[in-house]
Amino acid sequence: MFRKPTKWSVMKTLILKDIDDLIIGSLGIVAFISFFVGGVVAIQTSLNISNPLIPKYLVGFATRQSIILEFAPTFISIIMAGKVGSFITSSIGTMRVTEQIDALEVMGINAINYLVFPKFIALTLYPFVISISMSLGILGGLAACVYGGYGTFEDYIEGVQNDFIPFHMAYAFIKTMVFAFILATIPSFYGYFMKGGALEVGKASTTSFVWTSVVVILVNYLITSLLLG
Amino acid sequence: MIEVNNLHKSFGEAHILKGITTSFEKGKTNLIIGQSGSGKTVFLKCLLGLFEYEEGSIAYDGKIFNEFSPDEKRDLRADIGMVFQGSALFDSMTIAENVMFPLRMFTKQSKSEMEDRVNFVLKRVNLDGAHKKMPSEASGGMQKRVAIARAIVNNPKYLFCDEPNSGLDPKTAIVIDNLIQEITDEYQMTTVINSHDMNSVMEIGEKIVFLKDGYKEWEGSKDTIFKTENEAVTNFVYSSELFKKVRKMYLEENQ
């Protein structure tokens, strides 16, 4: 990927375009899902607390832990495997079947560097997406809790602040960076090395989504065992 | 000039090119013709350096490709223009950006110099005013002309075209053929066209190489192809009644 790198003036444009397509373009769906899933986690937690001895702030605590430890880094990555991963596979795959990659190679351009490296760099901003997901998830929980009548503002905020372990943030962002690498490489691989026509582009996108999700789940298990186990 | 000597290429057990020896001359439109599956595309991709071959050699202006250093190979690629069968224009770029792409990648020209060159080349292929269109908004003929403009924008020494007429109506096909021939003559390029369009053969075939089952079956020009007695060539080229009549008339006139 790093042999014969593309001219910086061209690469800069490609990186900015991929940041727009992969990061900025994903913010809307990530924000929407995070806010409402945060709300649902808060409601579910609240409804399952029947014992009066359990403190009310547990709703905020449980929502924070669920969102920061698993929902934002892992499940948003699976959603991104569908959105961003399919986009990467289908865009590179379409370039393959319409001979655009051959055109790059004939011109002596390192096609992998030209196509994959900007996506790789763009996805180093993926933790920014996950930070937004975490914030909106917790905010969604707060909104559902307060406006749904499941608890008070003060209880929820107390729960969010209670027993906060900074290493959990480090754990979440280490996972996020690894998932960003997976999101850039597996879909690019399936797009770049695909053969056939339009139908195969669709099949490659599906296969890429399945394998990216499987690898994310397995790697999540491994990282969790190593860092928290 | 490109000289090919005893070229062999296989994919696993399938022996596709079986010892092809020929040459493609500078300033001429050289056509590779043959039935589907005869090895034309594999041959073209070997000439382009996209496929490695097991045996034989390809020399560009006397220098053998396999003996080139990586830098020499890169320099050679900057001297190659290619028109793909499906045009292979970059979907995400406008027509002007597509044509400017090789200049951006391989030259240190200023933006205004690049724009001047793009304007000149687009005018040369009769696409003045189409700069801001996206490839998807252009017709098949326009896309082929953009592909030609992109291929020649860097003043290449060698121009390769893979079935430049496929999917075009006969009138547009002739326009594209004539454009390629004019440009070849004007810039004195070595042009190699992979085709099975018999109109192209008759119009611009200054040198014709006929492939059959991976062998070079015959070579000649648009004039000698009328006179050839090679059965494989006559079966392929004069398969339609129209071309049979054209050949008969030519032979009667030139007796």
Short mmCIF file of C-alpha atoms in Angstrom, two decimals, chain B residues 40-209:
data_model
loop_
_atom_site.label_atom_id
_atom_site.label_comp_id
_atom_site.label_asym_id
_atom_site.label_seq_id
_atom_site.Cartn_x
_atom_site.Cartn_y
_atom_site.Cartn_z
CA LYS B 40 -6.77 -10.45 -28.29
CA THR B 41 -7.47 -8.96 -24.86
CA VAL B 42 -4.79 -11.06 -23.14
CA PHE B 43 -2.32 -9.96 -25.85
CA LEU B 44 -3.25 -6.30 -25.32
CA LYS B 45 -2.91 -6.63 -21.54
CA CYS B 46 0.54 -8.21 -22.01
CA LEU B 47 1.50 -5.24 -24.21
CA LEU B 48 0.27 -2.89 -21.48
CA GLY B 49 2.27 -4.71 -18.82
CA LEU B 50 -0.88 -5.67 -16.92
CA PHE B 51 -0.15 -9.39 -17.42
CA GLU B 52 3.24 -11.03 -17.00
CA TYR B 53 4.15 -13.59 -19.65
CA GLU B 54 6.14 -16.81 -19.35
CA GLU B 55 8.21 -16.66 -22.50
CA GLY B 56 9.19 -14.23 -25.23
CA SER B 57 9.77 -10.48 -25.18
CA ILE B 58 8.10 -7.14 -25.86
CA ALA B 59 10.36 -4.25 -26.89
CA TYR B 60 9.27 -0.60 -26.84
CA ASP B 61 11.44 1.39 -29.25
CA GLY B 62 14.13 -1.26 -29.05
CA LYS B 63 14.16 -1.63 -25.26
CA ILE B 64 12.90 -4.92 -23.80
CA PHE B 65 10.16 -4.38 -21.18
CA ASN B 66 11.23 -7.19 -18.83
CA GLU B 67 14.72 -5.67 -18.60
CA PHE B 68 13.39 -2.26 -17.52
CA SER B 69 14.18 -0.99 -14.02
CA PRO B 70 11.13 -0.01 -11.89
CA ASP B 71 11.81 3.67 -12.71
CA GLU B 72 11.99 2.92 -16.44
CA LYS B 73 8.70 0.99 -16.20
CA ARG B 74 7.09 3.98 -14.49
CA ASP B 75 8.43 6.32 -17.17
CA LEU B 76 7.11 3.99 -19.86
CA ARG B 77 3.64 4.00 -18.29
CA ALA B 78 3.61 7.78 -18.47
CA ASP B 79 4.16 7.35 -22.22
CA ILE B 80 1.16 5.03 -22.60
CA GLY B 81 -2.40 6.17 -23.30
CA MET B 82 -5.21 3.65 -23.06
CA VAL B 83 -8.81 3.75 -24.25
CA PHE B 84 -10.79 1.01 -22.51
CA GLN B 85 -13.75 -0.85 -24.00
CA GLY B 86 -16.14 0.72 -21.48
CA SER B 87 -14.22 4.02 -21.48
CA ALA B 88 -13.29 3.51 -17.77
CA LEU B 89 -13.89 7.16 -16.90
CA PHE B 90 -13.76 7.98 -13.20
CA ASP B 91 -17.40 8.31 -12.09
CA SER B 92 -16.68 10.79 -9.32
CA MET B 93 -14.95 13.30 -11.61
CA THR B 94 -16.27 15.67 -14.26
CA ILE B 95 -15.18 15.26 -17.87
CA ALA B 96 -12.54 18.00 -17.46
CA GLU B 97 -11.24 16.44 -14.22
CA ASN B 98 -11.02 13.04 -15.95
CA VAL B 99 -8.93 14.51 -18.75
CA MET B 100 -6.80 16.51 -16.29
CA PHE B 101 -6.14 13.44 -14.11
CA PRO B 102 -2.91 12.22 -15.84
CA LEU B 103 -1.56 15.78 -15.79
CA ARG B 104 -2.25 16.08 -12.05
CA MET B 105 -0.60 12.74 -11.38
CA PHE B 106 2.47 12.97 -13.58
CA THR B 107 3.34 16.61 -14.25
CA LYS B 108 4.24 19.64 -12.19
CA GLN B 109 2.21 22.01 -14.38
CA SER B 110 0.33 24.89 -12.79
CA LYS B 111 -3.46 24.75 -12.68
CA SER B 112 -3.81 27.25 -15.52
CA GLU B 113 -1.36 25.28 -17.69
CA MET B 114 -3.32 22.10 -17.03
CA GLU B 115 -6.62 23.83 -17.83
CA ASP B 116 -5.19 25.15 -21.11
CA ARG B 117 -4.05 21.68 -22.09
CA VAL B 118 -7.43 20.15 -21.15
CA ASN B 119 -9.26 22.81 -23.17
CA PHE B 120 -7.01 22.12 -26.15
CA VAL B 121 -7.45 18.35 -26.01
CA LEU B 122 -11.21 18.49 -25.45
CA LYS B 123 -11.49 20.84 -28.43
CA ARG B 124 -9.38 18.38 -30.47
CA VAL B 125 -11.90 15.59 -29.81
CA ASN B 126 -14.83 17.95 -30.50
CA LEU B 127 -16.00 18.14 -26.90
CA ASP B 128 -15.63 21.85 -26.36
CA GLY B 129 -18.15 22.93 -23.72
CA ALA B 130 -18.62 19.54 -22.06
CA HIS B 131 -16.11 20.24 -19.29
CA LYS B 132 -18.48 20.27 -16.35
CA LYS B 133 -20.60 17.26 -17.32
CA MET B 134 -20.27 14.07 -15.32
CA PRO B 135 -19.46 10.89 -17.30
CA SER B 136 -22.94 9.52 -16.53
CA GLU B 137 -24.46 12.54 -18.34
CA ALA B 138 -22.45 11.87 -21.52
CA SER B 139 -23.50 9.59 -24.41
CA GLY B 140 -21.45 6.50 -25.33
CA GLY B 141 -19.73 8.35 -28.18
CA MET B 142 -18.91 11.31 -25.93
CA GLN B 143 -17.51 8.99 -23.27
CA LYS B 144 -15.24 7.37 -25.87
CA ARG B 145 -14.02 10.81 -26.98
CA VAL B 146 -13.34 11.78 -23.35
CA ALA B 147 -11.40 8.52 -22.94
CA ILE B 148 -9.36 9.38 -26.06
CA ALA B 149 -8.77 12.91 -24.75
CA ARG B 150 -7.58 11.50 -21.39
CA ALA B 151 -5.34 9.00 -23.20
CA ILE B 152 -3.59 11.64 -25.31
CA VAL B 153 -3.47 14.57 -22.85
CA ASN B 154 0.07 13.67 -21.74
CA ASN B 155 1.36 13.34 -25.34
CA PRO B 156 1.96 9.57 -25.08
CA LYS B 157 4.22 7.68 -27.47
CA TYR B 158 1.91 4.66 -27.45
CA LEU B 159 -1.87 4.57 -27.66
CA PHE B 160 -3.79 1.37 -26.93
CA CYS B 161 -7.50 1.00 -27.61
CA ASP B 162 -9.59 -1.98 -26.53
CA GLU B 163 -12.58 -2.25 -28.86
CA PRO B 164 -13.12 1.52 -29.07
CA ASN B 165 -16.26 1.06 -31.17
CA SER B 166 -18.14 -1.41 -29.04
CA GLY B 167 -21.65 -0.25 -28.22
CA LEU B 168 -21.57 2.65 -30.68
CA ASP B 169 -23.80 3.22 -33.71
CA PRO B 170 -22.02 2.83 -37.10
CA LYS B 171 -21.82 6.59 -37.75
CA THR B 172 -20.30 7.39 -34.33
CA ALA B 173 -17.99 4.38 -34.69
CA ILE B 174 -16.57 5.82 -37.90
CA VAL B 175 -16.11 9.23 -36.21
CA ILE B 176 -14.13 7.54 -33.40
CA ASP B 177 -12.08 5.48 -35.90
CA ASN B 178 -11.19 8.55 -37.93
CA LEU B 179 -10.37 10.52 -34.79
CA ILE B 180 -7.94 7.80 -33.64
CA GLN B 181 -6.32 7.67 -37.05
CA GLU B 182 -5.97 11.46 -37.28
CA ILE B 183 -4.47 11.68 -33.79
CA THR B 184 -2.08 8.81 -34.52
CA ASP B 185 -0.87 10.59 -37.64
CA GLU B 186 -0.75 14.02 -35.98
CA TYR B 187 1.23 12.96 -32.89
CA GLN B 188 3.14 10.11 -34.61
CA MET B 189 2.13 7.62 -31.93
CA THR B 190 2.32 3.84 -32.09
CA THR B 191 -1.37 2.98 -31.93
CA VAL B 192 -2.59 -0.56 -31.23
CA ILE B 193 -6.33 -1.22 -31.50
CA ASN B 194 -8.02 -4.40 -30.40
CA SER B 195 -11.13 -4.78 -32.55
CA HIS B 196 -13.59 -7.12 -34.15
CA ASP B 197 -15.39 -4.35 -36.01
CA MET B 198 -14.94 -5.02 -39.72
CA ASN B 199 -15.69 -1.40 -40.59
CA SER B 200 -12.61 -0.40 -38.55
CA VAL B 201 -10.55 -3.01 -40.38
CA MET B 202 -11.53 -1.55 -43.75
CA GLU B 203 -11.28 2.10 -42.64
CA ILE B 204 -8.13 2.40 -40.55
CA GLY B 205 -6.29 -0.93 -40.64
CA GLU B 206 -2.86 0.23 -41.76
CA LYS B 207 -1.43 -2.90 -40.16
CA ILE B 208 -3.63 -5.84 -39.20
CA VAL B 209 -2.65 -8.82 -37.04
#
